[in-house]
Amino acid sequence: MATRPATRSKVRNYSQFSNMMLTIRASRADDVPAITAIYRHHVLHGTGTFEIDPPNEADMAQRRADVLAKGLPFLVAEDAEQPGRILGYAYCNWFKPRPAYRFSAEDSIYIADEARGQGIGRQLLDALCESAEQVGVRRLLAVIGDSANTGSIGVHRAAGFADAGVLRSTGWKFGRWLDIVLMDKPLGAGDSTAPE
């Protein structure tokens, strides 16, 4: 698939939504253990992902490498007062592999369980939108597991995502059917102009 050249994401201090000082930055290889632990919790205890078995560090390192190889952002939220303490991560990947989708990406955001409800997801999502726009993404999509996932739905709405639809009873996890909520947000010029 054709991709735009990667640009480096800016490192920023995002503290406007919480009392915690955060640094949102590009992920590094040494963040993979923390990323893996955060995702493991969500796989085992949450419905935001339909994955059943948590991937190991090698799997997560490969997933991260795949995103970065496509020139797309993979960010972490680091506690500025405790460097190395990763509180969440976000990335986007192409929505579908066919070339016509090359300006549409799907986001993924996961927050450490102890850091939920502090505005970190919103800060990561805002930074991800900015970084995705910088690399040429025109539409960012959210494919949210579980229509009862009010946290993820709320953070996407607050960041300007619009409801696009619900796919009913698409997944089976924890002994129940789960919906998928679809949301989207135009980035930059969106569909108002042809891509360059």
mmCIF file of C-alpha atoms in Angstrom:
data_model
loop_
_atom_site.group_PDB
_atom_site.id
_atom_site.type_symbol
_atom_site.label_atom_id
_atom_site.label_comp_id
_atom_site.label_asym_id
_atom_site.label_seq_id
_atom_site.Cartn_x
_atom_site.Cartn_y
_atom_site.Cartn_z
ATOM 1 C CA MET A 1 0.000 0.000 0.000
ATOM 2 C CA ALA A 2 1.226 3.456 -0.811
ATOM 3 C CA THR A 3 1.903 5.602 2.211
ATOM 4 C CA ARG A 4 2.943 9.149 2.788
ATOM 5 C CA PRO A 5 6.423 9.752 4.128
ATOM 6 C CA ALA A 6 6.599 9.712 7.908
ATOM 7 C CA THR A 7 7.103 12.910 9.825
ATOM 8 C CA ARG A 8 8.251 13.068 13.397
ATOM 9 C CA SER A 9 5.564 13.766 15.962
ATOM 10 C CA LYS A 10 6.162 16.674 18.286
ATOM 11 C CA VAL A 11 6.722 15.932 21.944
ATOM 12 C CA ARG A 12 4.268 17.985 23.950
ATOM 13 C CA ASN A 13 3.273 18.518 27.509
ATOM 14 C CA TYR A 14 -0.481 17.975 27.786
ATOM 15 C CA SER A 15 -1.808 18.772 31.241
ATOM 16 C CA GLN A 16 -4.918 20.856 30.516
ATOM 17 C CA PHE A 17 -7.392 18.046 31.273
ATOM 18 C CA SER A 18 -5.952 16.544 34.450
ATOM 19 C CA ASN A 19 -3.860 17.362 37.485
ATOM 20 C CA MET A 20 -1.216 14.911 36.319
ATOM 21 C CA MET A 21 1.721 16.240 34.313
ATOM 22 C CA LEU A 22 2.048 14.157 31.175
ATOM 23 C CA THR A 23 4.377 13.972 28.262
ATOM 24 C CA ILE A 24 2.773 12.668 25.085
ATOM 25 C CA ARG A 25 5.552 11.382 22.872
ATOM 26 C CA ALA A 26 6.392 8.901 20.167
ATOM 27 C CA SER A 27 6.721 5.408 21.598
ATOM 28 C CA ARG A 28 10.092 3.732 21.922
ATOM 29 C CA ALA A 29 11.082 0.076 21.909
ATOM 30 C CA ASP A 30 11.621 0.183 25.679
ATOM 31 C CA ASP A 31 7.935 1.148 26.143
ATOM 32 C CA VAL A 32 6.748 -2.217 24.799
ATOM 33 C CA PRO A 33 6.622 -4.012 28.190
ATOM 34 C CA ALA A 34 4.346 -1.287 29.627
ATOM 35 C CA ILE A 35 2.235 -1.208 26.447
ATOM 36 C CA THR A 36 1.864 -4.986 26.638
ATOM 37 C CA ALA A 37 0.815 -4.860 30.305
ATOM 38 C CA ILE A 38 -1.779 -2.143 29.648
ATOM 39 C CA TYR A 39 -3.264 -4.044 26.723
ATOM 40 C CA ARG A 40 -3.208 -7.334 28.638
ATOM 41 C CA HIS A 41 -5.469 -5.830 31.293
ATOM 42 C CA HIS A 42 -7.948 -4.639 28.652
ATOM 43 C CA VAL A 43 -7.975 -8.013 26.891
ATOM 44 C CA LEU A 44 -8.599 -9.912 30.126
ATOM 45 C CA HIS A 45 -11.052 -7.501 31.759
ATOM 46 C CA GLY A 46 -12.548 -5.201 29.120
ATOM 47 C CA THR A 47 -14.798 -5.225 26.103
ATOM 48 C CA GLY A 48 -13.100 -2.391 24.214
ATOM 49 C CA THR A 49 -11.062 -5.026 22.410
ATOM 50 C CA PHE A 50 -12.539 -8.245 21.092
ATOM 51 C CA GLU A 51 -9.211 -10.014 21.490
ATOM 52 C CA ILE A 52 -9.547 -12.964 23.896
ATOM 53 C CA ASP A 53 -5.941 -14.028 24.529
ATOM 54 C CA PRO A 54 -3.453 -11.297 25.459
ATOM 55 C CA PRO A 55 -0.523 -10.995 23.076
ATOM 56 C CA ASN A 56 3.007 -11.230 24.458
ATOM 57 C CA GLU A 57 5.727 -8.578 24.246
ATOM 58 C CA ALA A 58 7.104 -9.953 20.973
ATOM 59 C CA ASP A 59 3.636 -9.751 19.404
ATOM 60 C CA MET A 60 3.146 -6.178 20.629
ATOM 61 C CA ALA A 61 6.615 -5.182 19.426
ATOM 62 C CA GLN A 62 5.725 -6.541 15.973
ATOM 63 C CA ARG A 63 2.405 -4.667 15.944
ATOM 64 C CA ARG A 64 4.169 -1.443 16.900
ATOM 65 C CA ALA A 65 6.841 -2.013 14.231
ATOM 66 C CA ASP A 66 4.099 -2.568 11.627
ATOM 67 C CA VAL A 67 2.432 0.757 12.474
ATOM 68 C CA LEU A 68 5.726 2.649 12.415
ATOM 69 C CA ALA A 69 6.823 0.997 9.146
ATOM 70 C CA LYS A 70 3.704 2.479 7.540
ATOM 71 C CA GLY A 71 4.747 5.947 8.694
ATOM 72 C CA LEU A 72 1.873 6.184 11.165
ATOM 73 C CA PRO A 73 2.011 7.463 14.755
ATOM 74 C CA PHE A 74 2.289 5.244 17.826
ATOM 75 C CA LEU A 75 2.243 7.471 20.925
ATOM 76 C CA VAL A 76 2.531 6.990 24.670
ATOM 77 C CA ALA A 77 1.442 9.090 27.639
ATOM 78 C CA GLU A 78 4.306 9.184 30.117
ATOM 79 C CA ASP A 79 4.065 10.466 33.675
ATOM 80 C CA ALA A 80 6.297 13.570 33.548
ATOM 81 C CA GLU A 81 7.022 13.251 37.268
ATOM 82 C CA GLN A 82 8.008 9.571 36.974
ATOM 83 C CA PRO A 83 9.805 9.177 33.639
ATOM 84 C CA GLY A 84 9.361 5.709 32.207
ATOM 85 C CA ARG A 85 5.929 5.238 33.808
ATOM 86 C CA ILE A 86 3.624 4.752 30.834
ATOM 87 C CA LEU A 87 -0.027 5.556 31.593
ATOM 88 C CA GLY A 88 -1.506 4.871 28.171
ATOM 89 C CA TYR A 89 -0.844 4.577 24.486
ATOM 90 C CA ALA A 90 -2.529 5.379 21.190
ATOM 91 C CA TYR A 91 -1.845 4.613 17.570
ATOM 92 C CA CYS A 92 -3.586 4.479 14.244
ATOM 93 C CA ASN A 93 -3.376 2.007 11.416
ATOM 94 C CA TRP A 94 -4.841 1.991 7.941
ATOM 95 C CA PHE A 95 -8.566 1.230 8.061
ATOM 96 C CA LYS A 96 -8.325 -1.344 5.245
ATOM 97 C CA PRO A 97 -5.355 -2.558 3.188
ATOM 98 C CA ARG A 98 -6.666 -1.598 -0.265
ATOM 99 C CA PRO A 99 -5.061 1.547 -1.753
ATOM 100 C CA ALA A 100 -8.275 3.597 -1.980
ATOM 101 C CA TYR A 101 -8.406 3.614 1.861
ATOM 102 C CA ARG A 102 -4.930 5.172 2.159
ATOM 103 C CA PHE A 103 -6.262 8.420 3.655
ATOM 104 C CA SER A 104 -8.442 6.749 6.309
ATOM 105 C CA ALA A 105 -7.022 5.275 9.503
ATOM 106 C CA GLU A 106 -8.507 3.571 12.567
ATOM 107 C CA ASP A 107 -7.456 4.698 16.027
ATOM 108 C CA SER A 108 -6.693 2.583 19.088
ATOM 109 C CA ILE A 109 -6.326 4.030 22.592
ATOM 110 C CA TYR A 110 -5.686 2.135 25.822
ATOM 111 C CA ILE A 111 -5.171 3.614 29.288
ATOM 112 C CA ALA A 112 -3.603 1.910 32.312
ATOM 113 C CA ASP A 113 -6.382 0.839 34.652
ATOM 114 C CA GLU A 114 -5.097 2.966 37.538
ATOM 115 C CA ALA A 115 -4.972 6.055 35.294
ATOM 116 C CA ARG A 116 -8.486 5.878 33.808
ATOM 117 C CA GLY A 117 -10.860 8.801 34.297
ATOM 118 C CA GLN A 118 -8.112 11.435 34.502
ATOM 119 C CA GLY A 119 -8.344 12.860 30.985
ATOM 120 C CA ILE A 120 -5.358 10.943 29.631
ATOM 121 C CA GLY A 121 -7.396 9.314 26.861
ATOM 122 C CA ARG A 122 -8.531 12.714 25.577
ATOM 123 C CA GLN A 123 -4.993 14.049 25.613
ATOM 124 C CA LEU A 124 -3.729 11.021 23.724
ATOM 125 C CA LEU A 125 -6.590 11.217 21.217
ATOM 126 C CA ASP A 126 -5.966 14.919 20.541
ATOM 127 C CA ALA A 127 -2.260 14.250 20.012
ATOM 128 C CA LEU A 128 -3.033 11.247 17.800
ATOM 129 C CA CYS A 129 -5.392 13.308 15.631
ATOM 130 C CA GLU A 130 -2.701 15.958 15.204
ATOM 131 C CA SER A 131 0.002 13.397 14.422
ATOM 132 C CA ALA A 132 -2.224 11.480 11.990
ATOM 133 C CA GLU A 133 -3.088 14.693 10.150
ATOM 134 C CA GLN A 134 0.643 15.502 9.858
ATOM 135 C CA VAL A 135 1.229 12.239 7.971
ATOM 136 C CA GLY A 136 -1.662 12.769 5.571
ATOM 137 C CA VAL A 137 -4.610 11.000 7.220
ATOM 138 C CA ARG A 138 -7.834 12.766 6.175
ATOM 139 C CA ARG A 139 -10.359 10.726 8.194
ATOM 140 C CA LEU A 140 -9.798 9.034 11.533
ATOM 141 C CA LEU A 141 -12.178 6.230 12.416
ATOM 142 C CA ALA A 142 -13.061 4.771 15.795
ATOM 143 C CA VAL A 143 -14.233 1.164 15.843
ATOM 144 C CA ILE A 144 -15.263 0.897 19.496
ATOM 145 C CA GLY A 145 -15.951 -2.464 21.069
ATOM 146 C CA ASP A 146 -19.165 -2.584 23.110
ATOM 147 C CA SER A 147 -21.943 0.004 22.850
ATOM 148 C CA ALA A 148 -21.803 0.186 26.680
ATOM 149 C CA ASN A 149 -18.200 1.467 26.466
ATOM 150 C CA THR A 150 -19.243 4.962 27.532
ATOM 151 C CA GLY A 151 -15.682 6.051 28.338
ATOM 152 C CA SER A 152 -14.373 5.501 24.821
ATOM 153 C CA ILE A 153 -17.532 6.775 23.143
ATOM 154 C CA GLY A 154 -17.478 9.888 25.340
ATOM 155 C CA VAL A 155 -13.827 10.714 24.751
ATOM 156 C CA HIS A 156 -14.302 10.381 20.993
ATOM 157 C CA ARG A 157 -17.383 12.631 21.032
ATOM 158 C CA ALA A 158 -15.522 15.205 23.135
ATOM 159 C CA ALA A 159 -12.697 15.165 20.574
ATOM 160 C CA GLY A 160 -15.100 15.936 17.713
ATOM 161 C CA PHE A 161 -15.886 12.454 16.413
ATOM 162 C CA ALA A 162 -19.408 11.920 15.062
ATOM 163 C CA ASP A 163 -21.538 8.813 15.343
ATOM 164 C CA ALA A 164 -21.415 6.792 12.134
ATOM 165 C CA GLY A 165 -23.343 3.672 13.119
ATOM 166 C CA VAL A 166 -23.618 0.582 15.282
ATOM 167 C CA LEU A 167 -23.014 -2.998 14.197
ATOM 168 C CA ARG A 168 -25.201 -5.043 16.516
ATOM 169 C CA SER A 169 -24.035 -8.243 18.235
ATOM 170 C CA THR A 170 -20.817 -8.469 16.245
ATOM 171 C CA GLY A 171 -18.601 -9.983 18.933
ATOM 172 C CA TRP A 172 -18.966 -12.614 21.661
ATOM 173 C CA LYS A 173 -16.911 -12.098 24.808
ATOM 174 C CA PHE A 174 -17.473 -12.743 28.519
ATOM 175 C CA GLY A 175 -20.591 -14.772 27.725
ATOM 176 C CA ARG A 176 -22.478 -12.028 25.927
ATOM 177 C CA TRP A 177 -22.972 -10.417 22.533
ATOM 178 C CA LEU A 178 -21.207 -7.103 21.993
ATOM 179 C CA ASP A 179 -21.866 -4.325 19.511
ATOM 180 C CA ILE A 180 -19.332 -2.253 17.617
ATOM 181 C CA VAL A 181 -19.819 1.512 17.634
ATOM 182 C CA LEU A 182 -18.464 3.333 14.579
ATOM 183 C CA MET A 183 -17.415 6.986 14.825
ATOM 184 C CA ASP A 184 -15.351 9.219 12.581
ATOM 185 C CA LYS A 185 -13.676 12.602 12.393
ATOM 186 C CA PRO A 186 -12.315 14.490 9.405
ATOM 187 C CA LEU A 187 -8.737 15.684 9.791
ATOM 188 C CA GLY A 188 -7.344 18.770 8.103
ATOM 189 C CA ALA A 189 -9.232 19.436 4.878
ATOM 190 C CA GLY A 190 -11.106 16.154 5.269
ATOM 191 C CA ASP A 191 -13.050 15.437 2.090
ATOM 192 C CA SER A 192 -13.367 19.109 1.072
ATOM 193 C CA THR A 193 -10.407 18.813 -1.319
ATOM 194 C CA ALA A 194 -8.679 16.071 -3.258
ATOM 195 C CA PRO A 195 -5.616 14.592 -1.518
ATOM 196 C CA GLU A 196 -2.243 15.721 -2.784
#
